[in-house]
C-alpha cells in the first residue's frame, strides 16, 4: 500500500479494532505505531536513517568494480545491492540503527565487516579488502577411455551473486 503525495493513507473496509501500523521507506528504514485504533488519525515517524559508504579493493589495494554488498543481521539478509563499474565505491542509504554484518563478494572472493550503526549515523570508512583471485584447474577426459579431450569449452559459475568464466581445454 502506498501513501499519497502528502503522506496520507486510508484503510477502508477493515473491522473496528486496534492495529499495529508499519511503514517502510527505501532500503530498510521503518516506522511503527502500536495500538492504532480505527477512526483515529495515526502519525508514523521515521527515525533519521543511517548510511554507509566505502571502497572495495583487492588485497593489493586495487579498486574492484563489479561486486555485490549484502547487508544483513545473523542469517537474515536485509538488503543486497550489486555495484558495476563503480571503481570500487559503494554507498547504502536508508539503513536502520542496529548491529549488522556486511559481506562484499567478487569473483568468488569475499570480505566481511561487522558494524553497529546509530540512528542517523553516516559512515564513509567501511572498506573491504578481498582476495579476488580465483583459480580453478581441472581436466576433461573421455568417460570410457579416460583419455584427455582437447578443444572442449569449460565454464565455471560462481554461486550467489557471482559470475561465470569460460575456457577451452588444450591438447
XYZ file of N, CA, C and O in Angstrom:
684
model
N 0.851 -1.172 0.000
C 0.000 0.000 0.000
C 0.891 1.227 0.000
O 1.825 1.313 0.783
N 0.647 2.173 -0.858
C 1.456 3.389 -0.926
C 0.682 4.582 -0.387
O -0.534 4.650 -0.514
N 1.420 5.517 0.174
C 0.805 6.748 0.658
C 0.619 7.720 -0.506
O 1.257 7.586 -1.555
N -0.228 8.720 -0.293
C -0.389 9.771 -1.284
C 0.807 10.709 -1.258
O 1.714 10.574 -0.424
N 0.804 11.683 -2.128
C 1.922 12.636 -2.222
C 2.139 13.397 -0.923
O 3.223 13.846 -0.622
N 1.084 13.573 -0.143
C 1.186 14.306 1.117
C 1.447 13.380 2.306
O 1.428 13.814 3.454
N 1.681 12.078 2.045
C 1.975 11.131 3.112
C 0.750 10.511 3.755
O 0.856 9.681 4.643
N -0.438 10.909 3.314
C -1.663 10.386 3.923
C -1.988 8.994 3.387
O -1.636 8.651 2.272
N -2.673 8.239 4.216
C -3.144 6.909 3.829
C -4.481 6.643 4.484
O -4.827 7.241 5.508
N -5.245 5.758 3.884
C -6.543 5.369 4.426
C -6.743 3.881 4.164
O -6.537 3.408 3.046
N -7.135 3.172 5.200
C -7.561 1.780 5.062
C -9.067 1.774 5.243
O -9.578 2.242 6.263
N -9.772 1.273 4.269
C -11.220 1.213 4.400
C -11.671 -0.244 4.420
O -10.927 -1.146 4.034
N -12.860 -0.457 4.895
C -13.456 -1.799 4.966
C -12.656 -2.749 5.849
O -12.500 -3.925 5.533
N -12.121 -2.225 6.947
C -11.455 -3.105 7.912
C -12.293 -3.130 9.180
O -12.967 -2.149 9.507
N -12.277 -4.238 9.877
C -13.078 -4.328 11.106
C -12.589 -3.340 12.160
O -11.391 -3.024 12.230
N -13.499 -2.865 12.979
C -13.136 -1.963 14.072
C -12.224 -2.718 15.028
O -12.406 -3.900 15.292
N -11.191 -2.014 15.519
C -10.275 -2.659 16.436
C -8.993 -1.888 16.605
O -8.880 -0.722 16.218
N -8.006 -2.558 17.170
C -6.691 -1.978 17.424
C -5.679 -2.681 16.528
O -5.681 -3.911 16.425
N -4.799 -1.894 15.899
C -3.865 -2.422 14.919
C -2.447 -1.944 15.185
O -2.241 -0.924 15.833
N -1.511 -2.686 14.644
C -0.112 -2.255 14.604
C 0.138 -1.777 13.181
O -0.118 -2.508 12.219
N 0.618 -0.554 13.031
C 0.913 0.009 11.719
C 2.416 0.025 11.505
O 3.182 0.315 12.425
N 2.810 -0.254 10.291
C 4.232 -0.218 9.944
C 4.375 0.350 8.544
O 3.639 -0.033 7.635
N 5.317 1.283 8.387
C 5.618 1.863 7.082
C 7.093 1.638 6.796
O 7.919 1.658 7.711
N 7.431 1.410 5.536
C 8.839 1.255 5.180
C 9.174 2.218 4.055
O 8.325 2.589 3.249
N 10.436 2.605 4.019
C 10.895 3.594 3.051
C 12.228 3.140 2.479
O 13.117 2.730 3.221
N 12.354 3.235 1.179
C 13.630 2.972 0.523
C 14.222 1.632 0.898
O 13.573 0.605 0.804
N 15.470 1.666 1.353
C 16.188 0.449 1.668
C 15.551 -0.389 2.740
O 14.945 -1.422 2.490
N 15.622 0.040 3.977
C 15.074 -0.779 5.055
C 14.612 0.062 6.242
O 14.350 -0.484 7.297
N 14.485 1.372 6.070
C 14.014 2.220 7.165
C 12.539 1.942 7.420
O 11.755 1.794 6.495
N 12.172 1.860 8.696
C 10.793 1.540 9.071
C 10.295 2.507 10.146
O 11.060 3.009 10.940
N 8.984 2.726 10.117
C 8.299 3.474 11.177
C 7.161 2.588 11.662
O 6.479 1.948 10.861
N 6.959 2.542 12.982
C 5.927 1.675 13.552
C 5.065 2.465 14.541
O 5.536 3.379 15.193
N 3.815 2.024 14.630
C 2.907 2.579 15.627
C 2.077 1.425 16.166
O 1.369 0.746 15.417
N 2.200 1.185 17.458
C 1.428 0.135 18.124
C 0.098 0.712 18.589
O -0.015 1.910 18.858
N -0.898 -0.105 18.707
C -2.188 0.242 19.303
C -2.932 1.354 18.565
O -3.572 2.202 19.199
N -2.865 1.369 17.245
C -3.647 2.333 16.461
C -5.088 1.821 16.380
O -5.314 0.643 16.126
N -6.023 2.698 16.630
C -7.428 2.299 16.629
C -8.118 2.822 15.375
O -7.761 3.898 14.872
N -9.085 2.049 14.900
C -9.839 2.506 13.733
C -10.487 3.848 14.057
O -10.919 4.100 15.178
N -10.477 4.725 13.060
C -11.077 6.050 13.223
C -10.114 7.115 13.712
O -10.389 8.298 13.596
N -8.972 6.729 14.272
C -8.033 7.751 14.768
C -7.121 8.215 13.637
O -6.920 7.508 12.654
N -6.605 9.435 13.754
C -5.599 9.934 12.821
C -4.246 9.458 13.338
O -3.764 9.936 14.370
N -3.655 8.507 12.658
C -2.379 7.924 13.082
C -1.233 8.630 12.370
O -1.297 8.888 11.170
N -0.183 8.930 13.114
C 1.005 9.532 12.543
C 2.196 8.627 12.840
O 2.444 8.293 14.001
N 2.890 8.227 11.799
C 4.079 7.379 11.943
C 5.308 8.244 11.696
O 5.349 9.014 10.735
N 6.305 8.117 12.564
C 7.522 8.921 12.455
C 8.711 8.022 12.134
O 8.951 7.044 12.839
N 9.434 8.382 11.090
C 10.680 7.690 10.770
C 11.806 8.309 11.575
O 11.919 9.533 11.646
N 12.626 7.463 12.193
C 13.853 7.965 12.801
C 14.806 8.318 11.668
O 14.722 7.730 10.583
N 15.714 9.246 11.900
C 16.692 9.535 10.843
C 17.453 8.250 10.497
O 17.893 7.521 11.378
N 17.557 7.955 9.214
C 18.211 6.720 8.798
C 19.723 6.904 8.751
O 20.234 8.015 8.639
N 20.401 5.790 8.828
C 21.863 5.781 8.765
C 22.299 5.511 7.325
O 21.493 5.116 6.480
N 23.566 5.715 7.047
C 24.133 5.444 5.721
C 25.577 5.003 5.892
O 26.261 5.423 6.833
N 26.011 4.146 4.991
C 27.420 3.731 4.974
C 27.948 3.814 3.558
O 27.190 3.717 2.586
N 29.238 4.006 3.464
C 29.906 4.056 2.171
C 31.345 3.613 2.382
O 31.848 3.610 3.506
N 31.982 3.249 1.314
C 33.383 2.848 1.397
C 33.885 2.371 0.056
O 33.305 2.681 -0.987
N 34.978 1.618 0.110
C 35.621 1.096 -1.105
C 35.800 -0.399 -0.964
O 36.013 -0.918 0.122
N 35.765 -1.066 -2.096
C 36.059 -2.493 -2.185
C 37.302 -2.613 -3.049
O 37.324 -2.176 -4.196
N 38.352 -3.187 -2.446
C 39.644 -3.319 -3.137
C 40.139 -4.746 -3.032
O 39.739 -5.488 -2.139
N 41.061 -5.092 -3.939
C 41.693 -6.398 -3.812
C 42.781 -6.316 -2.747
O 43.035 -5.241 -2.185
N 43.401 -7.442 -2.458
C 44.390 -7.474 -1.369
C 45.603 -6.592 -1.649
O 46.324 -6.231 -0.735
N 45.809 -6.186 -2.903
C 46.902 -5.286 -3.252
C 46.501 -3.819 -3.263
O 47.306 -2.954 -3.561
N 45.237 -3.514 -2.967
C 44.778 -2.130 -2.913
C 44.105 -1.629 -4.178
O 43.637 -0.498 -4.232
N 44.028 -2.462 -5.226
C 43.400 -2.052 -6.486
C 41.876 -2.093 -6.346
O 41.319 -3.084 -5.875
N 41.176 -1.014 -6.762
C 39.715 -0.993 -6.663
C 39.079 -2.081 -7.529
O 39.512 -2.309 -8.655
N 38.072 -2.726 -6.997
C 37.300 -3.721 -7.742
C 36.006 -3.059 -8.187
O 35.385 -2.322 -7.424
N 35.593 -3.306 -9.424
C 34.472 -2.514 -9.925
C 33.200 -3.307 -10.215
O 32.231 -2.738 -10.679
N 33.158 -4.586 -9.942
C 31.942 -5.364 -10.142
C 31.788 -6.272 -8.936
O 32.433 -7.306 -8.838
N 30.942 -5.865 -7.997
C 30.828 -6.604 -6.736
C 29.419 -6.467 -6.181
O 28.626 -5.653 -6.636
N 29.124 -7.295 -5.193
C 27.822 -7.271 -4.522
C 28.044 -7.051 -3.041
O 28.954 -7.633 -2.451
N 27.230 -6.194 -2.441
C 27.248 -5.973 -0.996
C 25.953 -6.552 -0.427
O 24.861 -6.241 -0.906
N 26.096 -7.402 0.594
C 24.939 -7.957 1.298
C 24.949 -7.373 2.699
O 25.937 -7.476 3.420
N 23.839 -6.745 3.074
C 23.664 -6.101 4.363
C 22.691 -6.966 5.143
O 21.560 -7.186 4.701
N 23.129 -7.526 6.273
C 22.261 -8.433 6.999
C 22.530 -8.445 8.482
O 23.416 -7.753 8.986
N 21.750 -9.262 9.161
C 21.892 -9.452 10.593
C 21.718 -10.938 10.877
O 20.651 -11.493 10.610
N 22.783 -11.576 11.368
C 22.734 -13.020 11.578
C 22.542 -13.723 10.248
O 23.255 -13.470 9.295
N 21.525 -14.573 10.175
C 21.230 -15.296 8.935
C 20.213 -14.576 8.058
O 19.774 -15.106 7.048
N 19.818 -13.366 8.436
C 18.782 -12.640 7.707
C 19.395 -11.599 6.786
O 20.113 -10.710 7.238
N 19.116 -11.701 5.494
C 19.551 -10.694 4.535
C 18.522 -9.583 4.520
O 17.334 -9.817 4.298
N 18.973 -8.368 4.784
C 18.086 -7.213 4.802
C 18.090 -6.531 3.438
O 17.078 -6.083 2.940
N 19.264 -6.505 2.831
C 19.406 -5.798 1.565
C 20.594 -6.357 0.801
O 21.604 -6.713 1.394
N 20.465 -6.440 -0.506
C 21.539 -6.914 -1.389
C 21.608 -5.952 -2.568
O 20.602 -5.704 -3.215
N 22.804 -5.409 -2.812
C 22.962 -4.483 -3.927
C 24.197 -4.833 -4.723
O 25.247 -5.136 -4.162
N 24.057 -4.747 -6.046
C 25.186 -5.011 -6.935
C 25.716 -3.683 -7.459
O 24.940 -2.795 -7.825
N 27.023 -3.563 -7.503
C 27.682 -2.359 -7.985
C 28.531 -2.745 -9.196
O 29.307 -3.702 -9.137
N 28.372 -2.014 -10.271
C 29.043 -2.321 -11.534
C 29.747 -1.071 -12.043
O 29.156 0.012 -12.064
N 30.995 -1.235 -12.429
C 31.818 -0.122 -12.923
C 31.822 1.045 -11.948
O 31.656 2.197 -12.321
N 32.007 0.742 -10.690
C 31.941 1.769 -9.650
C 33.321 2.212 -9.174
O 33.411 3.000 -8.253
N 34.370 1.670 -9.775
C 35.736 1.949 -9.352
C 35.923 1.666 -7.861
O 36.634 2.362 -7.154
N 35.222 0.641 -7.385
C 35.373 0.206 -6.001
C 34.504 0.939 -4.994
O 34.452 0.560 -3.836
N 33.792 1.978 -5.404
C 32.963 2.756 -4.477
C 31.592 2.114 -4.298
O 31.020 1.593 -5.244
N 31.063 2.197 -3.076
C 29.680 1.809 -2.829
C 29.086 2.751 -1.794
O 29.791 3.417 -1.056
N 27.757 2.800 -1.766
C 27.034 3.682 -0.840
C 25.670 3.059 -0.584
O 24.968 2.699 -1.516
N 25.290 2.912 0.694
C 23.979 2.395 1.069
C 23.288 3.403 1.988
O 23.845 3.789 3.010
N 22.083 3.830 1.615
C 21.278 4.776 2.391
C 20.085 4.071 3.015
O 19.827 2.909 2.736
N 19.331 4.824 3.795
C 18.078 4.343 4.409
C 18.282 3.093 5.248
O 17.530 2.122 5.134
N 19.279 3.119 6.101
C 19.570 1.972 6.958
C 19.099 2.262 8.382
O 19.316 3.353 8.899
N 18.488 1.287 9.025
C 18.065 1.483 10.411
C 19.244 1.310 11.366
O 20.248 0.683 11.029
N 19.125 1.866 12.551
C 20.154 1.678 13.576
C 20.178 0.211 13.984
O 19.168 -0.485 13.918
N 21.355 -0.272 14.374
C 21.465 -1.652 14.832
C 22.834 -2.239 14.549
O 23.724 -1.566 14.027
N 22.993 -3.523 14.905
C 24.235 -4.254 14.650
C 24.047 -5.100 13.403
O 23.054 -5.827 13.284
N 25.021 -5.027 12.486
C 24.878 -5.689 11.197
C 26.185 -6.337 10.750
O 27.270 -5.979 11.196
N 26.014 -7.274 9.826
C 27.131 -7.917 9.141
C 27.034 -7.528 7.673
O 25.959 -7.629 7.077
N 28.142 -7.096 7.114
C 28.192 -6.785 5.692
C 29.146 -7.755 5.027
O 30.199 -8.084 5.590
N 28.785 -8.191 3.833
C 29.647 -9.067 3.056
C 29.764 -8.489 1.660
O 28.751 -8.184 1.029
N 30.988 -8.328 1.195
C 31.242 -7.914 -0.185
C 31.787 -9.137 -0.913
O 32.698 -9.800 -0.415
N 31.204 -9.460 -2.081
C 31.665 -10.610 -2.852
C 32.014 -10.191 -4.265
O 31.340 -9.348 -4.862
N 33.078 -10.795 -4.770
C 33.508 -10.567 -6.143
C 34.333 -11.767 -6.593
O 35.214 -12.228 -5.858
N 33.993 -12.308 -7.752
C 34.743 -13.425 -8.349
C 35.090 -14.523 -7.361
O 36.203 -15.035 -7.361
N 34.173 -14.883 -6.513
C 34.411 -15.979 -5.582
C 35.102 -15.574 -4.297
O 35.122 -16.330 -3.344
N 35.675 -14.381 -4.254
C 36.288 -13.897 -3.020
C 35.276 -13.093 -2.228
O 34.299 -12.590 -2.776
N 35.497 -12.999 -0.932
C 34.581 -12.193 -0.135
C 35.312 -11.549 1.029
O 36.339 -12.029 1.480
N 34.749 -10.442 1.479
C 35.225 -9.745 2.664
C 34.046 -9.482 3.571
O 32.926 -9.280 3.097
N 34.286 -9.508 4.861
C 33.201 -9.308 5.831
C 33.567 -8.194 6.807
O 34.724 -8.055 7.183
N 32.543 -7.454 7.211
C 32.696 -6.389 8.190
C 31.487 -6.436 9.117
O 30.350 -6.546 8.654
N 31.734 -6.363 10.419
C 30.653 -6.214 11.402
C 30.603 -4.745 11.785
O 31.643 -4.105 11.972
N 29.397 -4.196 11.881
C 29.261 -2.770 12.132
C 28.041 -2.519 13.016
O 27.066 -3.256 12.956
N 28.138 -1.488 13.832
C 26.984 -1.036 14.603
C 26.685 0.393 14.176
O 27.576 1.248 14.190
N 25.443 0.641 13.771
C 25.029 1.964 13.317
C 24.084 2.594 14.332
O 23.165 1.942 14.813
N 24.330 3.852 14.636
C 23.420 4.604 15.499
C 22.410 5.344 14.622
O 22.639 5.552 13.433
N 21.321 5.752 15.195
C 20.286 6.483 14.468
C 20.891 7.700 13.777
O 21.566 8.510 14.414
N 20.687 7.802 12.480
C 21.167 8.948 11.706
C 22.657 8.968 11.421
O 23.144 9.905 10.801
N 23.393 7.961 11.840
C 24.853 7.954 11.657
C 25.223 7.807 10.181
O 24.594 7.069 9.441
N 26.260 8.526 9.788
C 26.799 8.459 8.425
C 28.251 8.007 8.528
O 29.057 8.670 9.179
N 28.563 6.876 7.892
C 29.932 6.354 7.898
C 30.401 6.221 6.460
O 29.710 5.653 5.631
N 31.584 6.756 6.162
C 32.128 6.627 4.807
C 33.466 5.899 4.806
O 34.238 6.003 3.866
N 33.712 5.131 5.869
C 35.004 4.468 6.026
C 34.871 2.942 6.146
O 35.725 2.285 6.700
N 33.789 2.382 5.614
C 33.564 0.946 5.735
C 34.117 0.281 4.477
O 33.425 0.123 3.472
N 35.407 -0.069 4.540
C 36.128 -0.600 3.393
C 36.297 -2.118 3.485
O 36.298 -2.691 4.574
N 36.463 -2.726 2.322
C 36.692 -4.170 2.226
C 37.973 -4.426 1.448
O 38.249 -3.751 0.463
N 38.749 -5.413 1.902
C 39.903 -5.921 1.152
C 39.593 -7.382 0.841
O 39.365 -8.176 1.752
N 39.555 -7.713 -0.444
C 39.140 -9.045 -0.869
C 40.225 -9.698 -1.692
O 40.766 -9.086 -2.621
N 40.531 -10.935 -1.355
C 41.403 -11.732 -2.215
C 40.518 -12.265 -3.330
O 39.791 -13.238 -3.154
N 40.523 -11.576 -4.465
C 39.608 -11.893 -5.558
C 40.234 -12.819 -6.592
O 39.719 -12.964 -7.689
N 41.361 -13.426 -6.264
C 41.977 -14.334 -7.227
C 41.321 -15.702 -7.104
O 41.298 -16.307 -6.046
N 40.749 -16.141 -8.174
C 40.068 -17.429 -8.202
C 40.785 -18.307 -9.208
O 40.934 -17.921 -10.373
N 41.237 -19.456 -8.777
C 41.903 -20.392 -9.670
C 41.174 -21.721 -9.588
O 40.995 -22.280 -8.507
N 40.705 -22.177 -10.740
C 40.074 -23.490 -10.838
C 40.837 -24.255 -11.902
O 41.000 -23.769 -13.022
N 41.346 -25.407 -11.550
C 42.053 -26.241 -12.528
C 41.341 -27.579 -12.630
O 40.684 -28.029 -11.684
N 41.463 -28.189 -13.758
C 40.824 -29.490 -13.952
C 41.266 -30.108 -15.259
O 42.130 -29.584 -15.964
N 40.644 -31.200 -15.577
C 40.991 -31.931 -16.790
C 39.719 -32.590 -17.313
O 38.966 -33.194 -16.550
N 39.465 -32.457 -18.609
C 38.320 -33.115 -19.234
C 38.818 -34.412 -19.852
O 39.774 -34.418 -20.636
N 38.174 -35.521 -19.473
C 38.563 -36.830 -20.010
C 37.328 -37.549 -20.551
O 36.200 -37.313 -20.104
N 37.561 -38.418 -21.515
C 36.507 -39.249 -22.071
C 36.085 -40.261 -21.014
O 36.928 -40.889 -20.364
N 34.782 -40.440 -20.818
C 34.264 -41.309 -19.776
C 34.706 -42.756 -19.968
O 35.082 -43.429 -19.000
N 34.691 -43.239 -21.195
C 35.041 -44.642 -21.433
C 36.539 -44.886 -21.481
O 37.057 -45.778 -20.824
N 37.243 -44.070 -22.285
C 38.676 -44.332 -22.478
C 39.563 -43.673 -21.424
O 40.732 -44.011 -21.309
N 39.011 -42.690 -20.703
C 39.775 -41.918 -19.715
C 40.900 -41.110 -20.347
O 41.842 -40.706 -19.680
N 40.839 -40.863 -21.682
C 41.842 -40.069 -22.381
C 41.439 -38.596 -22.333
O 40.244 -38.266 -22.336
N 42.428 -37.685 -22.328
C 42.127 -36.250 -22.344
C 41.361 -35.866 -23.608
O 41.586 -36.437 -24.672
N 40.464 -34.908 -23.488
C 39.687 -34.418 -24.619
C 40.102 -32.976 -24.884
O 39.976 -32.111 -24.018
N 40.616 -32.710 -26.084
C 41.098 -31.375 -26.457
C 39.973 -30.540 -27.055
O 39.016 -31.070 -27.627
N 40.082 -29.226 -26.930
C 39.173 -28.289 -27.583
C 37.777 -28.224 -26.993
O 36.852 -27.736 -27.639
N 37.584 -28.654 -25.772
C 36.274 -28.580 -25.121
C 36.122 -27.226 -24.416
O 37.076 -26.722 -23.832
N 34.910 -26.669 -24.498
C 34.620 -25.453 -23.743
C 34.228 -25.839 -22.332
O 33.424 -26.742 -22.126
N 34.810 -25.137 -21.350
C 34.527 -25.392 -19.948
C 34.114 -24.069 -19.309
O 34.737 -23.036 -19.547
N 33.052 -24.109 -18.523
C 32.599 -22.917 -17.804
C 32.663 -23.179 -16.313
O 32.416 -24.293 -15.859
N 33.006 -22.157 -15.578
C 32.905 -22.207 -14.122
C 31.952 -21.088 -13.724
O 32.084 -19.954 -14.177
N 30.952 -21.430 -12.935
C 29.958 -20.459 -12.465
C 30.069 -20.351 -10.956
O 30.059 -21.356 -10.259
N 30.153 -19.139 -10.485
C 30.254 -18.889 -9.059
C 28.840 -18.690 -8.544
O 28.095 -17.850 -9.049
N 28.446 -19.450 -7.532
C 27.091 -19.353 -6.998
C 26.898 -18.051 -6.236
O 27.842 -17.392 -5.851
N 25.648 -17.736 -5.980
C 25.319 -16.498 -5.286
C 25.257 -15.374 -6.288
O 24.781 -15.558 -7.397
N 25.771 -14.197 -5.925
C 25.671 -13.063 -6.823
C 26.633 -13.168 -7.985
O 26.505 -12.474 -8.962
N 27.584 -14.076 -7.883
C 28.750 -14.275 -8.710
C 28.716 -14.007 -10.190
O 27.982 -13.206 -10.706
N 29.549 -14.726 -10.890
C 29.733 -14.536 -12.312
C 30.171 -15.864 -12.907
O 30.256 -16.869 -12.218
N 30.459 -15.873 -14.191
C 30.946 -17.091 -14.823
C 32.128 -16.767 -15.710
O 32.299 -15.659 -16.184
N 32.941 -17.798 -15.929
C 34.157 -17.670 -16.736
C 34.206 -18.870 -17.673
O 33.761 -19.951 -17.344
N 34.807 -18.676 -18.855
C 34.867 -19.726 -19.855
C 36.318 -19.925 -20.286
O 37.076 -18.972 -20.395
N 36.665 -21.170 -20.556
C 37.992 -21.518 -21.063
C 37.830 -22.722 -21.987
O 36.794 -23.390 -21.983
N 38.866 -22.995 -22.785
C 38.878 -24.188 -23.658
C 40.051 -25.058 -23.236
O 41.107 -24.560 -22.846
N 39.840 -26.380 -23.339
C 40.918 -27.299 -22.993
C 41.984 -27.269 -24.061
O 41.721 -26.995 -25.221
N 43.224 -27.553 -23.646
C 44.318 -27.646 -24.602
C 44.495 -29.110 -24.994
O 43.648 -29.951 -24.703
N 45.592 -29.403 -25.641
C 45.841 -30.782 -26.101
C 45.925 -31.740 -24.918
O 45.675 -32.896 -25.008
